[in-house]
Amino acid sequence: MNIISLLNQIDSREIVLPAIQRDFVWEESKILKLMDSILRGYPVGIILMWETYHEIQFRYFLKEFSGDNNISFYENKDGKKIKIVLDGQQRLQSLYIALYGKYNDKYLFFDVMSGKEKDDFEEDKFNFYFMTNDEAKEWNKKSFEEMKLPEEDRQYDTFYLMKVSELYNMGSNEKLRFRKDLTTKMKLKEEDESRLEVNISRIDEVLTKDINILKCSVIDENKPSKSKDRQTDADILEMFVRINKQGTPLSRSDLIFSMIKLNWKDAASDLPKFVKKINEGNTFEIDIDFVIRCLFAVSDLGTKFNIDLLRNRKNLEAIKSNFSKCCDAIKSTVDIVQKDCWCSSSKILGGYHTLVPFVYYLFHTPKHELPNAEIDNFRKSLYIFGFTSPFSRYADSRLAKFIKDELKPKLEAKDYTFPFKSSVWWVNYWENINNLDEKMIQKNPRLALSLIQGYSGAKIHFQANSSEMDHIFPRSILRQKEFNEAEINHFANFWLLSKGKNQNKSNIHPKKYFSDVSDSEMGRAFIDKEMLNYNFYRRFIKERSQLILDEVTKRLSFADKDFQ
C-alpha cells in the first residue's frame, strides 16, 4: 500500500484512531523532517492496525490541526468494518494534515528546486515549509527578483515553492507545462532544470508508487467478521500496551555502530575481528564500545557517543581513515600496560576507560611507540588513574577534558612528555586525593595486591585458578568481636587467592587456614603468621598497610615531590 492509498482510507474514514491513543503531539519541525525522509526514500517505519467489526470507541483523524481542536468520539454501533491504528498514529496524522489539510491554518509547500547533495547528513536535503498562500506567493516573488540579478550578486540559491497537495495531483501534461514554464521564467540552467524534473517525478514516486517507504501490517485483515480466529479486545489492548512500552531500546553505542556500518560496510567485520584479537591472552575485556570511544577521541570528536556527529560525512570519513592507526594505538597500549606496567586486566585498573587517554597519547607518538624517557610517567599516571578511577564516573566529560586540556596541546606541539603532574592535579580535583597513601589504596585494594602478589590479570584457562580477593580475618568473626566496618574492610585485611581455594575458606581461623602456605608466599603478601591472632588485629592491619604502601611506592618509583 502506498502512502496516498493509505491516506485515502483515512480520508474516507475507513482507518480511525482508538480512544486509547494519545493526542497528536508532533510539532512542525518533526513533520518537515518526516517529509524530507520520505523524499530521500528512507523507510519511515511500520504502521500497525487492527481490522475489526467490534463496537469500539474511536475518533477520526484531524484534517486541519490547531492547538485547541475539539475531539469527538464515536462508537461502531453498526458493526461496520474499520481499521484502528495501534502504532504509527503520529506519522499518519502528520502526513494526513500535511498532504490533505492544514497545520495551524498553513499548507505544506515544497521547494521544488531543493535536493542538492550536502556534506551534513543531518541537514534537510529537501526543503518543506508550512505557509499561507500569500506567504508562499511573496517568497516566490522574491525568488523571481533574485534570479534577475547577475549571478555574482545573488544572495541565495534558486528556489520555488509549490503546494504539495497540488503538485502530486497534477496530471502528466500539467507537470510538463509547469516545468517548462518555470524553466523559462527563472532562466534555469540545465542542472537546475534537471533537478526540478527529478523532484516533480520524485513526489509522485514516493507518494503514489513506492510501497516500501511506509509499511503497513493489519491484524485480522480480510477474516470473516464472525471468525473465532479474530483477536479479542483484551488481546489488542495488551498488544497496544506492550508496543508503547517500546521494549528494550538500543544503547547509544549500538546506534553509533549501526551508523558506522551503514556508511562503512567493512566495519561490520573489521571491528569485531579486531576486538576478538586484542583480547587474546588478557582480561582487558575491550569491546566495540571502547574502540568507538577511542575512534571518537583520536578523530577529535570528543569521547561522548554523540550520534549527531555521524550525520556529517566528514566526521565519518575521519573515523574511517583513523581506524587502522587507532587499532595500532590500542595494540601498543595493551602491550605496554602488560609489559611495562605488569597488568593485563581492566578490572584491576578500575575499568577500561582508564586506558583511553593512553590510547590517544600513543596514537600521536611516532610509530605509536612509548619513548624510553616516558615509561616512568606513563606507568605512574596509569596507576594513579587505576587506584582512583576518575573515569568510572562522568567518563564522557572527564576524558574529553583531560585529552583536550593536557594531551592535545602537547602532542600538537610534538612534545611527547606524558603529563604525569597534570594527572596528579586532575585526580586531586576530581577525587580529592593528593597523595599515595592509605586513602588512595583503599579505593582499589585489588590493584595494590595484584602488584605486590604478582597477579597480572592474564587470562585464566582453568576457572578454579582465577584470582579472588577475600578477607584474611573472616568478616563474620570480626563483627562478632565488634570491630567496625572500616576496620573489617581495610585493604590490609585482604589478599588474593585462587577461586578454588577461596570456596573452601569459610570462616576458618586465619592461623589454621594459612598453616600450609609457605613462609615465602606469606612474606610476598606481607602476612606475618605470628600476627594471625584476633587480639593483634588492629596492630596487624596497621603494620601490614604500611608495608603494602611502602612496597607500592617503591615498585612504582613514587616520591613525595610527585604530589607537591
mmCIF file of C-alpha atoms in Angstrom, residues 184-489:
data_model
loop_
_atom_site.group_PDB
_atom_site.id
_atom_site.type_symbol
_atom_site.label_atom_id
_atom_site.label_comp_id
_atom_site.label_asym_id
_atom_site.label_seq_id
_atom_site.Cartn_x
_atom_site.Cartn_y
_atom_site.Cartn_z
ATOM 1 C CA THR A 184 11.611 29.800 -18.883
ATOM 2 C CA LYS A 185 10.523 32.297 -16.211
ATOM 3 C CA MET A 186 13.519 31.670 -13.963
ATOM 4 C CA LYS A 187 16.010 31.105 -16.781
ATOM 5 C CA LEU A 188 17.164 27.882 -15.165
ATOM 6 C CA LYS A 189 20.428 26.257 -16.058
ATOM 7 C CA GLU A 190 20.430 22.706 -17.360
ATOM 8 C CA GLU A 191 21.497 21.383 -13.942
ATOM 9 C CA ASP A 192 18.650 23.201 -12.164
ATOM 10 C CA GLU A 193 16.084 22.155 -14.766
ATOM 11 C CA SER A 194 17.174 18.544 -14.374
ATOM 12 C CA ARG A 195 16.798 18.730 -10.576
ATOM 13 C CA LEU A 196 13.340 20.297 -10.986
ATOM 14 C CA GLU A 197 12.265 17.444 -13.263
ATOM 15 C CA VAL A 198 13.580 14.835 -10.842
ATOM 16 C CA ASN A 199 11.843 16.472 -7.853
ATOM 17 C CA ILE A 200 8.465 16.609 -9.601
ATOM 18 C CA SER A 201 8.762 12.958 -10.551
ATOM 19 C CA ARG A 202 10.026 12.046 -7.077
ATOM 20 C CA ILE A 203 6.973 13.493 -5.331
ATOM 21 C CA ASP A 204 4.778 11.247 -7.461
ATOM 22 C CA GLU A 205 7.073 8.242 -6.994
ATOM 23 C CA VAL A 206 7.354 8.315 -3.188
ATOM 24 C CA LEU A 207 3.713 9.184 -2.502
ATOM 25 C CA THR A 208 1.800 7.154 -5.067
ATOM 26 C CA LYS A 209 4.058 4.302 -6.216
ATOM 27 C CA ASP A 210 6.682 3.288 -3.649
ATOM 28 C CA ILE A 211 5.198 0.751 -1.215
ATOM 29 C CA ASN A 212 8.402 0.283 0.823
ATOM 30 C CA ILE A 213 8.717 3.697 2.470
ATOM 31 C CA LEU A 214 5.789 3.280 4.860
ATOM 32 C CA LYS A 215 4.968 -0.345 5.530
ATOM 33 C CA CYS A 216 1.603 -1.438 6.870
ATOM 34 C CA SER A 217 0.613 -4.515 8.839
ATOM 35 C CA VAL A 218 -3.067 -5.257 9.521
ATOM 36 C CA ILE A 219 -4.083 -7.767 12.180
ATOM 37 C CA ASP A 220 -7.109 -9.938 11.214
ATOM 38 C CA GLU A 221 -7.211 -8.434 7.729
ATOM 39 C CA ASN A 222 -9.944 -9.915 5.471
ATOM 40 C CA LYS A 223 -11.026 -12.505 8.035
ATOM 41 C CA PRO A 224 -14.811 -13.146 8.233
ATOM 42 C CA SER A 225 -16.466 -10.852 10.769
ATOM 43 C CA LYS A 226 -17.624 -13.793 12.915
ATOM 44 C CA SER A 227 -14.377 -15.753 12.709
ATOM 45 C CA LYS A 228 -13.272 -17.210 16.040
ATOM 46 C CA ASP A 229 -9.667 -16.678 14.951
ATOM 47 C CA ARG A 230 -10.038 -12.926 15.345
ATOM 48 C CA GLN A 231 -8.187 -11.252 18.232
ATOM 49 C CA THR A 232 -10.230 -10.172 21.249
ATOM 50 C CA ASP A 233 -10.403 -6.633 22.627
ATOM 51 C CA ALA A 234 -8.265 -7.787 25.570
ATOM 52 C CA ASP A 235 -5.572 -9.136 23.227
ATOM 53 C CA ILE A 236 -5.444 -5.870 21.301
ATOM 54 C CA LEU A 237 -5.247 -3.781 24.466
ATOM 55 C CA GLU A 238 -2.347 -5.889 25.764
ATOM 56 C CA MET A 239 -0.667 -5.619 22.366
ATOM 57 C CA PHE A 240 -1.052 -1.837 22.423
ATOM 58 C CA VAL A 241 0.429 -1.588 25.934
ATOM 59 C CA ARG A 242 3.430 -3.739 25.001
ATOM 60 C CA ILE A 243 4.086 -1.780 21.808
ATOM 61 C CA ASN A 244 4.057 1.508 23.676
ATOM 62 C CA LYS A 245 6.441 0.235 26.342
ATOM 63 C CA GLN A 246 8.906 0.142 23.413
ATOM 64 C CA GLY A 247 10.777 -2.949 24.619
ATOM 65 C CA THR A 248 14.500 -2.694 25.252
ATOM 66 C CA PRO A 249 15.911 0.363 23.482
ATOM 67 C CA LEU A 250 19.212 0.243 21.631
ATOM 68 C CA SER A 251 22.135 1.729 23.502
ATOM 69 C CA ARG A 252 23.905 4.776 22.111
ATOM 70 C CA SER A 253 26.887 2.677 21.090
ATOM 71 C CA ASP A 254 24.593 0.227 19.255
ATOM 72 C CA LEU A 255 23.187 3.119 17.262
ATOM 73 C CA ILE A 256 26.649 4.566 16.659
ATOM 74 C CA PHE A 257 27.933 1.205 15.380
ATOM 75 C CA SER A 258 24.867 0.851 13.159
ATOM 76 C CA MET A 259 25.522 4.269 11.620
ATOM 77 C CA ILE A 260 29.200 3.451 11.108
ATOM 78 C CA LYS A 261 28.345 0.125 9.431
ATOM 79 C CA LEU A 262 25.809 1.831 7.204
ATOM 80 C CA ASN A 263 28.437 4.186 5.804
ATOM 81 C CA TRP A 264 31.443 1.880 6.059
ATOM 82 C CA LYS A 265 30.466 -1.698 5.349
ATOM 83 C CA ASP A 266 33.860 -3.231 6.235
ATOM 84 C CA ALA A 267 33.396 -2.069 9.829
ATOM 85 C CA ALA A 268 30.774 -4.796 10.339
ATOM 86 C CA SER A 269 33.522 -7.436 10.172
ATOM 87 C CA ASP A 270 36.729 -5.462 10.853
ATOM 88 C CA LEU A 271 35.702 -4.123 14.261
ATOM 89 C CA PRO A 272 34.546 -7.457 15.784
ATOM 90 C CA LYS A 273 37.656 -9.199 14.381
ATOM 91 C CA PHE A 274 39.925 -6.627 15.997
ATOM 92 C CA VAL A 275 38.100 -6.868 19.338
ATOM 93 C CA LYS A 276 38.423 -10.652 19.365
ATOM 94 C CA LYS A 277 42.137 -10.485 18.532
ATOM 95 C CA ILE A 278 43.066 -7.770 21.043
ATOM 96 C CA ASN A 279 41.509 -9.705 23.953
ATOM 97 C CA GLU A 280 43.632 -12.814 23.451
ATOM 98 C CA GLY A 281 45.811 -13.599 26.484
ATOM 99 C CA ASN A 282 44.449 -10.805 28.711
ATOM 100 C CA THR A 283 41.297 -9.777 30.534
ATOM 101 C CA PHE A 284 41.094 -6.150 29.438
ATOM 102 C CA GLU A 285 37.628 -7.023 28.064
ATOM 103 C CA ILE A 286 37.955 -4.464 25.299
ATOM 104 C CA ASP A 287 34.730 -4.281 23.301
ATOM 105 C CA ILE A 288 33.285 -2.358 20.373
ATOM 106 C CA ASP A 289 32.173 0.447 22.723
ATOM 107 C CA PHE A 290 35.775 1.013 23.802
ATOM 108 C CA VAL A 291 37.103 1.042 20.231
ATOM 109 C CA ILE A 292 34.401 3.502 19.131
ATOM 110 C CA ARG A 293 35.141 5.793 22.083
ATOM 111 C CA CYS A 294 38.840 5.752 21.154
ATOM 112 C CA LEU A 295 37.971 6.421 17.496
ATOM 113 C CA PHE A 296 35.904 9.428 18.537
ATOM 114 C CA ALA A 297 38.770 10.696 20.700
ATOM 115 C CA VAL A 298 41.547 10.386 18.084
ATOM 116 C CA SER A 299 39.245 11.920 15.447
ATOM 117 C CA ASP A 300 38.820 14.991 17.707
ATOM 118 C CA LEU A 301 35.098 14.305 18.153
ATOM 119 C CA GLY A 302 35.269 14.138 21.953
ATOM 120 C CA THR A 303 34.605 10.898 23.823
ATOM 121 C CA LYS A 304 30.822 11.136 24.120
ATOM 122 C CA PHE A 305 28.683 8.878 21.936
ATOM 123 C CA ASN A 306 27.089 11.772 20.079
ATOM 124 C CA ILE A 307 25.025 10.273 17.257
ATOM 125 C CA ASP A 308 24.502 13.641 15.592
ATOM 126 C CA LEU A 309 28.239 13.905 14.845
ATOM 127 C CA LEU A 310 27.971 10.913 12.495
ATOM 128 C CA ARG A 311 25.412 12.657 10.325
ATOM 129 C CA ASN A 312 28.295 14.697 8.960
ATOM 130 C CA ARG A 313 30.120 12.891 6.160
ATOM 131 C CA LYS A 314 33.485 14.451 7.098
ATOM 132 C CA ASN A 315 33.290 13.023 10.619
ATOM 133 C CA LEU A 316 32.507 9.566 9.285
ATOM 134 C CA GLU A 317 35.428 9.802 6.886
ATOM 135 C CA ALA A 318 37.718 10.838 9.770
ATOM 136 C CA ILE A 319 36.674 7.798 11.807
ATOM 137 C CA LYS A 320 37.135 5.510 8.827
ATOM 138 C CA SER A 321 40.583 6.913 7.946
ATOM 139 C CA ASN A 322 41.759 6.752 11.595
ATOM 140 C CA PHE A 323 40.599 3.190 12.206
ATOM 141 C CA SER A 324 43.834 1.398 11.341
ATOM 142 C CA LYS A 325 46.050 3.814 13.299
ATOM 143 C CA CYS A 326 43.673 3.747 16.262
ATOM 144 C CA CYS A 327 43.774 -0.055 16.351
ATOM 145 C CA ASP A 328 47.585 0.083 16.314
ATOM 146 C CA ALA A 329 47.492 2.563 19.209
ATOM 147 C CA ILE A 330 45.189 0.243 21.180
ATOM 148 C CA LYS A 331 47.531 -2.683 20.478
ATOM 149 C CA SER A 332 50.502 -0.621 21.620
ATOM 150 C CA THR A 333 48.665 0.454 24.791
ATOM 151 C CA VAL A 334 47.744 -3.125 25.670
ATOM 152 C CA ASP A 335 51.335 -4.296 25.095
ATOM 153 C CA ILE A 336 52.898 -1.521 27.174
ATOM 154 C CA VAL A 337 50.425 -1.864 30.047
ATOM 155 C CA GLN A 338 51.205 -5.594 30.204
ATOM 156 C CA LYS A 339 54.965 -5.367 29.649
ATOM 157 C CA ASP A 340 55.949 -2.168 31.461
ATOM 158 C CA CYS A 341 53.091 -1.803 33.937
ATOM 159 C CA TRP A 342 52.677 -5.510 34.804
ATOM 160 C CA CYS A 343 48.909 -5.512 34.376
ATOM 161 C CA SER A 344 46.666 -7.497 31.994
ATOM 162 C CA SER A 345 43.198 -6.675 33.315
ATOM 163 C CA SER A 346 40.831 -3.730 33.040
ATOM 164 C CA LYS A 347 39.051 -4.938 36.185
ATOM 165 C CA ILE A 348 42.272 -4.463 38.176
ATOM 166 C CA LEU A 349 42.621 -0.956 36.708
ATOM 167 C CA GLY A 350 39.092 0.045 37.669
ATOM 168 C CA GLY A 351 37.607 -0.333 34.181
ATOM 169 C CA TYR A 352 38.818 0.050 30.609
ATOM 170 C CA HIS A 353 38.014 3.779 30.496
ATOM 171 C CA THR A 354 41.357 4.202 32.295
ATOM 172 C CA LEU A 355 43.123 3.193 29.057
ATOM 173 C CA VAL A 356 41.515 5.788 26.757
ATOM 174 C CA PRO A 357 43.991 8.680 27.447
ATOM 175 C CA PHE A 358 46.915 6.331 26.837
ATOM 176 C CA VAL A 359 45.470 5.184 23.506
ATOM 177 C CA TYR A 360 45.082 8.836 22.483
ATOM 178 C CA TYR A 361 48.693 9.525 23.540
ATOM 179 C CA LEU A 362 50.180 6.548 21.636
ATOM 180 C CA PHE A 363 48.049 7.343 18.587
ATOM 181 C CA HIS A 364 50.102 10.541 18.224
ATOM 182 C CA THR A 365 53.578 9.356 19.215
ATOM 183 C CA PRO A 366 55.980 8.384 16.379
ATOM 184 C CA LYS A 367 55.220 4.799 15.271
ATOM 185 C CA HIS A 368 52.802 4.524 18.254
ATOM 186 C CA GLU A 369 55.786 3.768 20.485
ATOM 187 C CA LEU A 370 56.373 4.883 24.075
ATOM 188 C CA PRO A 371 59.597 6.914 24.351
ATOM 189 C CA ASN A 372 62.011 5.346 26.844
ATOM 190 C CA ALA A 373 62.136 8.555 28.849
ATOM 191 C CA GLU A 374 58.343 8.431 29.371
ATOM 192 C CA ILE A 375 57.955 4.889 30.712
ATOM 193 C CA ASP A 376 58.011 6.164 34.295
ATOM 194 C CA ASN A 377 55.465 8.949 33.700
ATOM 195 C CA PHE A 378 53.232 6.600 31.689
ATOM 196 C CA ARG A 379 53.298 3.905 34.378
ATOM 197 C CA LYS A 380 52.743 6.259 37.325
ATOM 198 C CA SER A 381 49.873 8.008 35.554
ATOM 199 C CA LEU A 382 48.246 4.670 34.750
ATOM 200 C CA TYR A 383 48.396 3.602 38.396
ATOM 201 C CA ILE A 384 47.189 6.980 39.670
ATOM 202 C CA PHE A 385 44.126 6.615 37.425
ATOM 203 C CA GLY A 386 43.843 2.908 38.257
ATOM 204 C CA PHE A 387 43.754 3.495 42.007
ATOM 205 C CA THR A 388 41.333 6.434 41.932
ATOM 206 C CA SER A 389 39.113 5.503 38.916
ATOM 207 C CA PRO A 390 38.305 9.105 37.934
ATOM 208 C CA PHE A 391 36.892 7.979 34.575
ATOM 209 C CA SER A 392 34.498 5.394 36.010
ATOM 210 C CA ARG A 393 32.121 8.324 36.619
ATOM 211 C CA TYR A 394 31.395 11.171 34.196
ATOM 212 C CA ALA A 395 33.593 9.401 31.635
ATOM 213 C CA ASP A 396 32.342 11.491 28.703
ATOM 214 C CA SER A 397 33.219 14.860 30.195
ATOM 215 C CA ARG A 398 36.316 13.889 32.190
ATOM 216 C CA LEU A 399 38.063 12.007 29.385
ATOM 217 C CA ALA A 400 37.313 14.806 26.940
ATOM 218 C CA LYS A 401 38.622 17.396 29.425
ATOM 219 C CA PHE A 402 41.890 15.578 30.123
ATOM 220 C CA ILE A 403 42.552 14.908 26.439
ATOM 221 C CA LYS A 404 41.671 18.428 25.320
ATOM 222 C CA ASP A 405 43.487 20.327 28.085
ATOM 223 C CA GLU A 406 46.505 18.122 28.784
ATOM 224 C CA LEU A 407 47.301 15.747 25.910
ATOM 225 C CA LYS A 408 46.227 17.525 22.736
ATOM 226 C CA PRO A 409 48.249 20.776 23.198
ATOM 227 C CA LYS A 410 51.445 18.851 23.970
ATOM 228 C CA LEU A 411 51.070 16.375 21.124
ATOM 229 C CA GLU A 412 50.228 19.071 18.581
ATOM 230 C CA ALA A 413 53.486 20.769 19.607
ATOM 231 C CA LYS A 414 55.359 17.437 19.113
ATOM 232 C CA ASP A 415 56.009 17.275 22.860
ATOM 233 C CA TYR A 416 55.747 13.579 23.747
ATOM 234 C CA THR A 417 56.110 14.016 27.514
ATOM 235 C CA PHE A 418 53.254 12.211 29.221
ATOM 236 C CA PRO A 419 51.684 14.753 31.640
ATOM 237 C CA PHE A 420 52.049 12.899 34.935
ATOM 238 C CA LYS A 421 51.950 16.088 37.049
ATOM 239 C CA SER A 422 48.680 17.037 35.374
ATOM 240 C CA SER A 423 47.322 13.556 36.044
ATOM 241 C CA VAL A 424 48.006 14.071 39.746
ATOM 242 C CA TRP A 425 46.368 17.517 39.642
ATOM 243 C CA TRP A 426 43.180 16.255 37.992
ATOM 244 C CA VAL A 427 42.904 13.282 40.368
ATOM 245 C CA ASN A 428 43.088 15.727 43.274
ATOM 246 C CA TYR A 429 40.479 17.958 41.616
ATOM 247 C CA TRP A 430 38.067 15.143 40.718
ATOM 248 C CA GLU A 431 38.558 12.655 43.557
ATOM 249 C CA ASN A 432 40.076 14.806 46.346
ATOM 250 C CA ILE A 433 43.134 12.538 46.615
ATOM 251 C CA ASN A 434 46.504 14.243 46.728
ATOM 252 C CA ASN A 435 48.972 11.592 47.882
ATOM 253 C CA LEU A 436 49.844 7.913 47.515
ATOM 254 C CA ASP A 437 48.508 6.980 50.912
ATOM 255 C CA GLU A 438 46.049 4.613 52.566
ATOM 256 C CA LYS A 439 43.097 6.594 51.228
ATOM 257 C CA MET A 440 44.214 6.066 47.635
ATOM 258 C CA ILE A 441 44.934 2.340 48.014
ATOM 259 C CA GLN A 442 41.649 1.783 49.862
ATOM 260 C CA LYS A 443 39.805 2.915 46.709
ATOM 261 C CA ASN A 444 41.250 -0.033 44.757
ATOM 262 C CA PRO A 445 42.893 -2.659 47.017
ATOM 263 C CA ARG A 446 42.912 -5.231 44.207
ATOM 264 C CA LEU A 447 45.382 -3.119 42.208
ATOM 265 C CA ALA A 448 47.838 -2.844 45.112
ATOM 266 C CA LEU A 449 47.546 -6.556 45.992
ATOM 267 C CA SER A 450 47.960 -7.585 42.343
ATOM 268 C CA LEU A 451 51.143 -5.538 42.225
ATOM 269 C CA ILE A 452 52.730 -6.999 45.346
ATOM 270 C CA GLN A 453 51.476 -10.596 44.879
ATOM 271 C CA GLY A 454 52.338 -10.752 41.176
ATOM 272 C CA TYR A 455 48.798 -11.248 39.780
ATOM 273 C CA SER A 456 48.776 -9.548 36.379
ATOM 274 C CA GLY A 457 45.206 -10.467 35.494
ATOM 275 C CA ALA A 458 46.263 -12.540 32.489
ATOM 276 C CA LYS A 459 43.623 -14.836 31.003
ATOM 277 C CA ILE A 460 42.944 -17.971 33.066
ATOM 278 C CA HIS A 461 42.252 -21.263 31.270
ATOM 279 C CA PHE A 462 41.148 -23.288 34.307
ATOM 280 C CA GLN A 463 38.374 -21.464 36.136
ATOM 281 C CA ALA A 464 39.339 -22.661 39.613
ATOM 282 C CA ASN A 465 42.675 -20.842 39.227
ATOM 283 C CA SER A 466 41.148 -17.405 38.687
ATOM 284 C CA SER A 467 42.035 -14.994 41.477
ATOM 285 C CA GLU A 468 39.593 -13.624 44.021
ATOM 286 C CA MET A 469 40.089 -11.013 46.696
ATOM 287 C CA ASP A 470 38.966 -12.043 50.158
ATOM 288 C CA HIS A 471 39.410 -11.199 53.828
ATOM 289 C CA ILE A 472 42.308 -12.666 55.781
ATOM 290 C CA PHE A 473 40.402 -12.411 59.069
ATOM 291 C CA PRO A 474 36.796 -13.515 58.339
ATOM 292 C CA ARG A 475 34.179 -10.755 58.435
ATOM 293 C CA SER A 476 31.654 -12.746 60.445
ATOM 294 C CA ILE A 477 34.073 -13.300 63.318
ATOM 295 C CA LEU A 478 35.307 -9.684 63.282
ATOM 296 C CA ARG A 479 31.705 -8.483 63.511
ATOM 297 C CA GLN A 480 31.072 -10.789 66.436
ATOM 298 C CA LYS A 481 34.087 -9.190 68.109
ATOM 299 C CA GLU A 482 32.554 -5.754 67.388
ATOM 300 C CA PHE A 483 35.147 -4.346 65.032
ATOM 301 C CA ASN A 484 33.688 -1.578 62.850
ATOM 302 C CA GLU A 485 33.175 -1.978 59.095
ATOM 303 C CA ALA A 486 36.058 0.339 58.177
ATOM 304 C CA GLU A 487 38.431 -1.892 60.153
ATOM 305 C CA ILE A 488 36.908 -5.119 58.805
ATOM 306 C CA ASN A 489 37.162 -3.978 55.161
#
